[in-house]
Rosetta silent file (secondary structure, phi, psi, omega in degrees, C-alpha in Angstrom):
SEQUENCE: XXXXXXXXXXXXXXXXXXXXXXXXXXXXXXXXXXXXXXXXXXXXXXXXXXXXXXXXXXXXXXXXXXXXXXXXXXXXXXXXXXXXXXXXXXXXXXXXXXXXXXXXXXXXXXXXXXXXXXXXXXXXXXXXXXXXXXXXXXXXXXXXXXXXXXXXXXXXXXXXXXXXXXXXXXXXXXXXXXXXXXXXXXXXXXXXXXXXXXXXXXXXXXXXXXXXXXXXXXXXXXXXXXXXXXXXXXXXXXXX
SCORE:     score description
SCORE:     0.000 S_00000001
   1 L     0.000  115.584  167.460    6.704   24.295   -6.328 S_00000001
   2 E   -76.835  134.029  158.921    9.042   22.853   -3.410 S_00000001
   3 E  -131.640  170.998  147.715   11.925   20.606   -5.446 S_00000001
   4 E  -170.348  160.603 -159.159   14.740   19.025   -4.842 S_00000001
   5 E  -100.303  133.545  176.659   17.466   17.194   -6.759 S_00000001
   6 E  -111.892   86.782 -172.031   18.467   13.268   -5.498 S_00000001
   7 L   -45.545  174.614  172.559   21.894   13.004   -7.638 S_00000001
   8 L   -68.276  -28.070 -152.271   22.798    9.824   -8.786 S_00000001
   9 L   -76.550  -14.510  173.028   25.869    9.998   -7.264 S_00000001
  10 L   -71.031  -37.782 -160.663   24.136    9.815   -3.383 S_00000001
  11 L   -64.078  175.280 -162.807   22.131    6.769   -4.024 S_00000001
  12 E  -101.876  153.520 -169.833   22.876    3.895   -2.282 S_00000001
  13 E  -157.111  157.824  179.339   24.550    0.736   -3.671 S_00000001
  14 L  -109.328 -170.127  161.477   25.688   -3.055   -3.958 S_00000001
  15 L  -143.775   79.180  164.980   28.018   -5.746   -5.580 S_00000001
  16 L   -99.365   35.940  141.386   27.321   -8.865   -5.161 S_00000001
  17 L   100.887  -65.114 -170.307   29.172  -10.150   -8.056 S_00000001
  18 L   -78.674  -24.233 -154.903   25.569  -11.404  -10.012 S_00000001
  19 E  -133.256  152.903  173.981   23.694   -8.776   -9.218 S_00000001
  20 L  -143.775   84.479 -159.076   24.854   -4.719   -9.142 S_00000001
  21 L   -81.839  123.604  162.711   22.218   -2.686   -7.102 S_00000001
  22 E  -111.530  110.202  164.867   21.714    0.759   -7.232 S_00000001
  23 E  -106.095  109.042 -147.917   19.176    2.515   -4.384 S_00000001
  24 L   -68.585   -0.588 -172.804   17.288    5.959   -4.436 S_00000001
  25 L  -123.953  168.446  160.690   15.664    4.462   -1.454 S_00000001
  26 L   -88.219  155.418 -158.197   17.048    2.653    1.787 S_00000001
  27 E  -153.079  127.058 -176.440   16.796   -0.403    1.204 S_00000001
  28 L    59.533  -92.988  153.708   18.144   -3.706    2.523 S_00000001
  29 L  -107.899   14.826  122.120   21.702   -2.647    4.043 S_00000001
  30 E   -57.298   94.740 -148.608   21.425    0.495    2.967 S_00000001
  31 L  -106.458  121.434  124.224   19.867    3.033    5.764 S_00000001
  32 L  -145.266  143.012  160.822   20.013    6.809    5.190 S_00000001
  33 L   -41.574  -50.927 -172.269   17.391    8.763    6.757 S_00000001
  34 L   -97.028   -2.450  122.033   16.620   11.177    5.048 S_00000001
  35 L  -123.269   99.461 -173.605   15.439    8.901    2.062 S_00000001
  36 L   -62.123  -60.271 -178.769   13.385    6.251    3.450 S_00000001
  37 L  -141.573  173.243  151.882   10.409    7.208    0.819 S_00000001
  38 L  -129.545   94.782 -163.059    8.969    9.769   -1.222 S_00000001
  39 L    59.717 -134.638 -176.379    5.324    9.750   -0.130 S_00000001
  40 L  -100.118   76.910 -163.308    3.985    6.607   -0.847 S_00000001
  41 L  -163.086  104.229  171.558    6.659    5.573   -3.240 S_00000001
  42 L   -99.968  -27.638 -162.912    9.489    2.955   -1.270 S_00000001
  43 E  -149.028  112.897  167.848   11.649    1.393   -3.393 S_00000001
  44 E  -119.517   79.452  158.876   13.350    2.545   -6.540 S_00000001
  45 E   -99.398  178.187 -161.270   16.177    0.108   -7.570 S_00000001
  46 E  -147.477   98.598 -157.644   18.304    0.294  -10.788 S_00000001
  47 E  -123.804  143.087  174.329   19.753   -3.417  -11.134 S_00000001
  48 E  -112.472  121.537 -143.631   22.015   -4.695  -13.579 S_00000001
  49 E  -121.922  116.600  133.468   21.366   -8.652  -13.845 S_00000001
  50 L   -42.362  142.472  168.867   24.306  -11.143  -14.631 S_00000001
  51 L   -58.796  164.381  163.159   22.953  -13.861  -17.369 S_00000001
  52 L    47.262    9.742  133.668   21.291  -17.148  -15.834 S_00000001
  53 L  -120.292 -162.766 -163.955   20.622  -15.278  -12.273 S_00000001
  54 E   156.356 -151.249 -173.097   18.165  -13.300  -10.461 S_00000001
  55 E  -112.353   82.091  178.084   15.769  -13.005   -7.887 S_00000001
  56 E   -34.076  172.538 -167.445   14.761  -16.891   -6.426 S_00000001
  57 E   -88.496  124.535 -156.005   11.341  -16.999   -5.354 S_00000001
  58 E  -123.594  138.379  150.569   10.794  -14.748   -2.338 S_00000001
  59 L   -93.367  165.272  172.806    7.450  -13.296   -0.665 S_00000001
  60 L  -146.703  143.465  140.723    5.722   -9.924   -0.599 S_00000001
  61 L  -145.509  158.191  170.928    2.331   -8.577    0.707 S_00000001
  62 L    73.640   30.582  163.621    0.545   -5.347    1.158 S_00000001
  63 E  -144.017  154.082  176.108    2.908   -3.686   -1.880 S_00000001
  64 E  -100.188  117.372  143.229    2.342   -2.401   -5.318 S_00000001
  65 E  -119.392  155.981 -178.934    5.444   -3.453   -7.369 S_00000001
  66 E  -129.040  151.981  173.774    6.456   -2.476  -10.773 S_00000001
  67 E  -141.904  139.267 -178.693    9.182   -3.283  -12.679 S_00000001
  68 E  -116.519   94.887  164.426   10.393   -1.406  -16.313 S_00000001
  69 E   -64.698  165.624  171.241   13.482   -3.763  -17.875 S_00000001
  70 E  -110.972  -20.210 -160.531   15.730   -1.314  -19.272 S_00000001
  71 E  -158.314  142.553  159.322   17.929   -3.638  -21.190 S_00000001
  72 L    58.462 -147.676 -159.489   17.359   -7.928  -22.006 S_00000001
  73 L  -147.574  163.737  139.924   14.265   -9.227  -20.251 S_00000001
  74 E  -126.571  138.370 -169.134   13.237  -11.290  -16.975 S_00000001
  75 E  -101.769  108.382 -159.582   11.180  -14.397  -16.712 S_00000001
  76 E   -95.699  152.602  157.954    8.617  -14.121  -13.540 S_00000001
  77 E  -142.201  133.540 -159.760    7.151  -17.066  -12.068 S_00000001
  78 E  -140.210  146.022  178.534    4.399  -16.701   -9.141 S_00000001
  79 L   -86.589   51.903  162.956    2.552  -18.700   -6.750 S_00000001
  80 L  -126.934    9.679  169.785   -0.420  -17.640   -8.729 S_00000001
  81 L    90.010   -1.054 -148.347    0.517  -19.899  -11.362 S_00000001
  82 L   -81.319  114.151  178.810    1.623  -16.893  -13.571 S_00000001
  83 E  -122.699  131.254 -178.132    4.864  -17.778  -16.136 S_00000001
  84 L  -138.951 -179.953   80.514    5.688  -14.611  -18.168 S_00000001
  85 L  -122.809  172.351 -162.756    8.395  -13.131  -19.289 S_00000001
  86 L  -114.754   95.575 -146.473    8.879   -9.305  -19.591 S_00000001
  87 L   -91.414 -172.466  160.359   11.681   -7.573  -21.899 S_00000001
  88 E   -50.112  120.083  177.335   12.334   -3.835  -22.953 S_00000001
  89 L    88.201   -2.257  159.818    9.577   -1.354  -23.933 S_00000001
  90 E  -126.472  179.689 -156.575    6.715   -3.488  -21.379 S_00000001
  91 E  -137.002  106.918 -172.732    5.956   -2.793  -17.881 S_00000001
  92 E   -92.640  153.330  172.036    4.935   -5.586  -15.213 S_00000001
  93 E  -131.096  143.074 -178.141    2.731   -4.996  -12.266 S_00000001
  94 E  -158.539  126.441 -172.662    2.091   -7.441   -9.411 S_00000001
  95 E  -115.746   97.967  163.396   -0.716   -6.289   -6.385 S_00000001
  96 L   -49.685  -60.140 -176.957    0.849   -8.404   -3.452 S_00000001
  97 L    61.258 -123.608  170.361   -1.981   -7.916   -1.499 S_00000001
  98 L   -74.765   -8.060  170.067   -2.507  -10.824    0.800 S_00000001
  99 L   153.953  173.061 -173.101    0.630  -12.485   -0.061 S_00000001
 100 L  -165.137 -178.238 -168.298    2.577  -13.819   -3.273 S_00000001
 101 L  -158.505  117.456 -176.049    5.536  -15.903   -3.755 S_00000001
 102 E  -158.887  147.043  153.574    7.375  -14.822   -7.433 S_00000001
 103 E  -117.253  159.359 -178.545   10.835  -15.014   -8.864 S_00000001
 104 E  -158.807  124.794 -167.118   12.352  -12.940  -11.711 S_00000001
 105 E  -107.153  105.641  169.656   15.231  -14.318  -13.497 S_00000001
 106 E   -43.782  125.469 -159.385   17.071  -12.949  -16.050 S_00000001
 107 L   -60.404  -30.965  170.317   15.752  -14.196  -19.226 S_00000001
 108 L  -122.435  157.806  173.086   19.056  -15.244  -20.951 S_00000001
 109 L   -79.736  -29.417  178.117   22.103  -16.963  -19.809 S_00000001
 110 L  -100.611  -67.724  161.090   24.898  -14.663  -21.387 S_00000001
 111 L   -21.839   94.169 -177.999   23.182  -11.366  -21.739 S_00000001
 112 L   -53.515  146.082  175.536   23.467   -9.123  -18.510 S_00000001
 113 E  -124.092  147.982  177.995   19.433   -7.447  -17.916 S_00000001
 114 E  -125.538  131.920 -162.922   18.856   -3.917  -16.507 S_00000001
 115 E  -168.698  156.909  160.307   15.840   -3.087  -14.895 S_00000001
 116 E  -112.109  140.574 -165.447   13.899   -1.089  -12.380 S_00000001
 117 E  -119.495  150.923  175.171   11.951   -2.610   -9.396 S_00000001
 118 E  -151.762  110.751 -161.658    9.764   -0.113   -8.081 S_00000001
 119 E  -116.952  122.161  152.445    7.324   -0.599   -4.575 S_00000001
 120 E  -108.561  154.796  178.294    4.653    1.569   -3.691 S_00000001
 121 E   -69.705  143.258 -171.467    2.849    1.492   -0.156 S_00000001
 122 L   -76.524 -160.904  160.457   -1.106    0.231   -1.668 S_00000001
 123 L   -87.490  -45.677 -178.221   -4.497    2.393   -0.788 S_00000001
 124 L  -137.713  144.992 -154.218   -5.839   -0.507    0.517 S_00000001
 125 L  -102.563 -160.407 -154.847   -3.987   -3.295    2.144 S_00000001
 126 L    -5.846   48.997  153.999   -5.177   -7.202    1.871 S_00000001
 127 L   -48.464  127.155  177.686   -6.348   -7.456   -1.299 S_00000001
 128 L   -30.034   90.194 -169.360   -6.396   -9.993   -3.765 S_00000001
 129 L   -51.506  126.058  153.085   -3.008  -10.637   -5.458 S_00000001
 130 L  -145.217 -156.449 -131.064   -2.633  -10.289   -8.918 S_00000001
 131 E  -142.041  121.443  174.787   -0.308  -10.283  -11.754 S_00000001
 132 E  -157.314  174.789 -170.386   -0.278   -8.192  -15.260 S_00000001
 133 L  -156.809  170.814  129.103    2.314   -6.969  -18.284 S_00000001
 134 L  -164.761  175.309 -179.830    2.013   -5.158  -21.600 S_00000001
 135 E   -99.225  139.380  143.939    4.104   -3.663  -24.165 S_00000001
 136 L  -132.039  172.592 -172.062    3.950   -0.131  -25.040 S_00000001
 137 L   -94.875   57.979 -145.332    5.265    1.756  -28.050 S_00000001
 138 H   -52.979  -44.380 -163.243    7.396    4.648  -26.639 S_00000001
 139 H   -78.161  -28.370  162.464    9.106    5.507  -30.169 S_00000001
 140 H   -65.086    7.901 -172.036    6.058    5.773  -32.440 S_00000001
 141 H  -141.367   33.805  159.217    4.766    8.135  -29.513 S_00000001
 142 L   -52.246  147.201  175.992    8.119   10.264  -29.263 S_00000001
 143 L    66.436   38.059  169.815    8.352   13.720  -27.529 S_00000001
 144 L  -144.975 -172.862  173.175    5.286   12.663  -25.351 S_00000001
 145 L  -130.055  118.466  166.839    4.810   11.172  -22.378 S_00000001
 146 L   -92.533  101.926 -166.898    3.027    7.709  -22.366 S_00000001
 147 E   -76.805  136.767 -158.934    1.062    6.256  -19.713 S_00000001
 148 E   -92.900  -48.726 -167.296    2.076    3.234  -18.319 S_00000001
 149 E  -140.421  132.342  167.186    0.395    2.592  -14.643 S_00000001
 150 E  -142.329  178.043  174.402   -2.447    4.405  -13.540 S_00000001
 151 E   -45.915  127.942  157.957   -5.164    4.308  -10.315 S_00000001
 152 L   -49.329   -2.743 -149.056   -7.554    1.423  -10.503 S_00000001
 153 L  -133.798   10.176 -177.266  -10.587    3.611  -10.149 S_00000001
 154 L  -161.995   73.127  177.168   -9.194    6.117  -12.884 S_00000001
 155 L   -74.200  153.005  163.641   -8.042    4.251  -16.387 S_00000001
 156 L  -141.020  130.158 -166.745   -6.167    5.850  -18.821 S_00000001
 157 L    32.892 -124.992  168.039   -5.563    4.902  -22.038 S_00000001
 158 L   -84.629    6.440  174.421   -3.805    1.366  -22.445 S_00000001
 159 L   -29.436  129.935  149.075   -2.309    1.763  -18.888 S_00000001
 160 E   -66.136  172.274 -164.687   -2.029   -1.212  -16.515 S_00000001
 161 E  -124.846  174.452  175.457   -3.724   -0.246  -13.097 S_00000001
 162 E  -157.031  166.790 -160.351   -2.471   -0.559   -9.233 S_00000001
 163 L   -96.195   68.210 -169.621   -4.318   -0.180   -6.181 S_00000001
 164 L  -171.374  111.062  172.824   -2.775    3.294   -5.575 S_00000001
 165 L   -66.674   83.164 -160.988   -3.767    6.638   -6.539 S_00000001
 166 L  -157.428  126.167 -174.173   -0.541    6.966   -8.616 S_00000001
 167 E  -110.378 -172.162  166.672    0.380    7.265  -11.894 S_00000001
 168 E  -170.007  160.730 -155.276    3.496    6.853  -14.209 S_00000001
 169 E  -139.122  132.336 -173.095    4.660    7.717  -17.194 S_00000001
 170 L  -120.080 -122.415 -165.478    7.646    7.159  -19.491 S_00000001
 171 L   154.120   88.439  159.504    8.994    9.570  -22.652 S_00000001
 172 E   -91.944  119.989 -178.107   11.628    9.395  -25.092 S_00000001
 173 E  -108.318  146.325  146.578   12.335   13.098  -25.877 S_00000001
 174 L   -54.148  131.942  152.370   14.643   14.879  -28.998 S_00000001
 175 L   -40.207  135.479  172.395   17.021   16.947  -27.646 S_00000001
 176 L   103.703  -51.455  163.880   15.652   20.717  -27.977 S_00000001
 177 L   -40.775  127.562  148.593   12.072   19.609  -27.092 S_00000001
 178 E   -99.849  138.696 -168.158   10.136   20.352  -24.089 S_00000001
 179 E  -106.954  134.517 -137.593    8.672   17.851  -22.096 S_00000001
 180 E  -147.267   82.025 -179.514    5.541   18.907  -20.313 S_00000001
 181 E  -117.710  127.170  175.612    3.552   17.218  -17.681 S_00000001
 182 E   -78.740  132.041  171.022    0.439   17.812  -15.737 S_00000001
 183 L   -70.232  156.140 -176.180   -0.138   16.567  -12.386 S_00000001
 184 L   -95.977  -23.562 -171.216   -3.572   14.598  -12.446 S_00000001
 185 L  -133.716  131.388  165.500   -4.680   14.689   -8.633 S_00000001
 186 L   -71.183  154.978  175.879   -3.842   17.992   -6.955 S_00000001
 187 L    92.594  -28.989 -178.676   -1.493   17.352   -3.767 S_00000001
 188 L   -71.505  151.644 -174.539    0.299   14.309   -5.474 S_00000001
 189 E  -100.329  131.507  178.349    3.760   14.912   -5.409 S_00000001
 190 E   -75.013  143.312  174.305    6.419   14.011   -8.765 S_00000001
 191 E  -153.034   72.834  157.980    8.860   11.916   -8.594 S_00000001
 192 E   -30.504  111.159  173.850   10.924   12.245  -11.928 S_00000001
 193 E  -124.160  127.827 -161.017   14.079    9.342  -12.503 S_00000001
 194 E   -99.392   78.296  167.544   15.998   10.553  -15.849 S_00000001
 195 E   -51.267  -52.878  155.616   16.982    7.103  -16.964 S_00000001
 196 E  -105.756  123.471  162.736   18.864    8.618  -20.519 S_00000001
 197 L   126.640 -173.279 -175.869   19.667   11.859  -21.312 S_00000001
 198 L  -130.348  131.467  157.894   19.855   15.808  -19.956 S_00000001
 199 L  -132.521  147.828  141.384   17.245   18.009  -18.513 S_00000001
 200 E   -69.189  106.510  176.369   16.753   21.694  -17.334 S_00000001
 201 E  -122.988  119.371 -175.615   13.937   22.159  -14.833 S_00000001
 202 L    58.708    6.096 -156.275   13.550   25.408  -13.415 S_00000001
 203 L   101.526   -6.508 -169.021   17.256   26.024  -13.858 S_00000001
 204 E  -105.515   95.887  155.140   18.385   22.626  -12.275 S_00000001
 205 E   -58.468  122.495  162.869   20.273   20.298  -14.740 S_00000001
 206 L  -113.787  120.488 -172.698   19.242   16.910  -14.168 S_00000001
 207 L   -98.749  178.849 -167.527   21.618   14.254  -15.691 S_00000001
 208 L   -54.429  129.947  166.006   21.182   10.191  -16.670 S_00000001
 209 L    46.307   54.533  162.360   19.527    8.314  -13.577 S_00000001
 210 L  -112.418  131.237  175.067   19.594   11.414  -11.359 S_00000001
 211 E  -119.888  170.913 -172.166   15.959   12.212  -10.128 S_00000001
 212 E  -148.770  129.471 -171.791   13.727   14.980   -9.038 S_00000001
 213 E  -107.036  142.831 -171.215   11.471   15.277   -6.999 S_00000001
 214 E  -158.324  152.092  171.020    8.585   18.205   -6.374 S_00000001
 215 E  -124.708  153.168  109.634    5.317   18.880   -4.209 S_00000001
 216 L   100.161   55.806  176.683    2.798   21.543   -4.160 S_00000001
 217 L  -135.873  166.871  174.725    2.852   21.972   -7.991 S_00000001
 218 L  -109.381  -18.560  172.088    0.017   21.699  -11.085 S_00000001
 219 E   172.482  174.305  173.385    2.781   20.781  -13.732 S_00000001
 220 E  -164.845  174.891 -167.343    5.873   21.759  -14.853 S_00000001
 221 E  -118.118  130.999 -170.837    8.437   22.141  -17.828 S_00000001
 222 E  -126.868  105.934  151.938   11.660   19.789  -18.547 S_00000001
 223 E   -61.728  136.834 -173.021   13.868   21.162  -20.962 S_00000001
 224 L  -118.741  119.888 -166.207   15.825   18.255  -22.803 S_00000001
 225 L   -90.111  -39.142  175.479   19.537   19.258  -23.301 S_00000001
 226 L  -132.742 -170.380  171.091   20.093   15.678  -24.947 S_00000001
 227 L   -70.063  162.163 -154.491   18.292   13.036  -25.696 S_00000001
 228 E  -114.982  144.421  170.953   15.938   11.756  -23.131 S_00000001
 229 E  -122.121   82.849 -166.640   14.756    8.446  -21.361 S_00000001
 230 E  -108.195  146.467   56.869   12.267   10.215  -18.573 S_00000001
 231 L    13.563  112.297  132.265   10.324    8.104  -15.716 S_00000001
 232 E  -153.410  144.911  155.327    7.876    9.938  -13.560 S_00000001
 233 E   -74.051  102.793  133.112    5.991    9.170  -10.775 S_00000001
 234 E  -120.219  152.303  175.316    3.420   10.548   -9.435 S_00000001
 235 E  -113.774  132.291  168.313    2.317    9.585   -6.558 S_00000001
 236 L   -67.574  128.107 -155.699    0.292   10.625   -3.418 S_00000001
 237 L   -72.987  -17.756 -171.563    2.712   12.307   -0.872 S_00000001
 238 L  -131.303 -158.203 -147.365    0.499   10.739    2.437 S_00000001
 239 L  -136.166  111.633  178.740   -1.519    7.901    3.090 S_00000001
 240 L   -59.461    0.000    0.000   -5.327    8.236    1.694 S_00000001
């Protein structure tokens, strides 16, 4: 196993008074070189939402985004006619494809929202767009890992799908407990974001919304020093 650790304290970040952007990737006005991506995995931000704003209606094509609130909710709207909104404990998906048009608003006016936007490069580019949600139940399924997002061509369990062979997974662990995940396609590469909590991995303490990243492994073992919020990603490291 090749790792390495991307502290928190490196990522890159904004203020614009409504909105308070954190990014493991570059992103916008944030440049650094040496993380652009991790395979086909582009954009990992970790945004904190003022009430009663958000993200006016914007385009995308040709990206897989995901989004995980962490805290309050946001209410999408899409030029696919699509009105949702999506709180804590569900997981949105959107397949740009040939284009889209969507906004995502924070769901209350007073209440600040926390959330992750997350863009993968697709498998296959001009697709249809479309649009999906669900809830899952992380705390009746503690000390596991629960899948969230999987391949289209490879369901698993209640997962939503994306046009990307790439899965993800989330976990609320007990302190003391190891958490213990197999990669599913040899060659994809991990891409771990520790949202709550303490881990050991291989000797490497990972702390809250520091991530880790590894290639050219079949699984591995995350000790949990406290309680745990794990993320992971995997993802294919190249272009299929």
């Amino acid at each position: 196993m090749k790792s390495r650790l991307f502290p928190k304290s490196e990522r890159g970040t904004a203020d614009y008074g409504w909105l308070q952007a954190n990014f493991s990737f570059s992103f916008g006005n944030y440049y650094n070189p040496e993380v652009v991506q991790f395979g086909m995995l582009r954009v990992l931000n970790d945004d904190t939402i003022a009430g009663g704003m958000g993200f006016g209606t914007h385009p995308h094509d040709n990206m897989e985004i995901v989004t995980i609130p962490l805290e309050g909710g946001l209410t999408h709207r899409d030029s696919m006619g699509n009105q949702a909104t999506v709180r804590f404990g569900e997981v949105q998906v959107m397949s740009a494809g040939t284009g889209i048009e969507h906004s995502e608003m924070n769901a209350s006016q007073t209440e600040r929202a926390k959330t992750l936007q997350i863009w993968l490069f697709p498998e296959m580019e001009n697709i249809t767009p479309r649009y999906d949600q669900k809830g899952f139940d992380l705390q009746n399924k503690r000390n596991s890992f629960v899948p969230v997002v999987c391949p289209h061509n490879k369901p698993e369990g209640e997962a939503l799908w994306i046009y990307q062979q790439a899965y993800f997974h989330l976990g609320v662990f007990d302190a003391g407990q190891v958490a213990h995940y197999d990669v599913k396609i040899p060659g994809n590469g991990i891409y771990l974001f520790l949202i709550e909590g303490e881990l050991e991995i291989g000797g490497q303490m990972v702390m809250e919304r520091d991530a880790f990243g590894a290639i050219e492994l079949e699984g591995f073992d995350a000790e949990v020093k406290q309680p745990s919020k794990i993320l992971i990603i995997e993802v294919p490291m190249k272009h299929n």
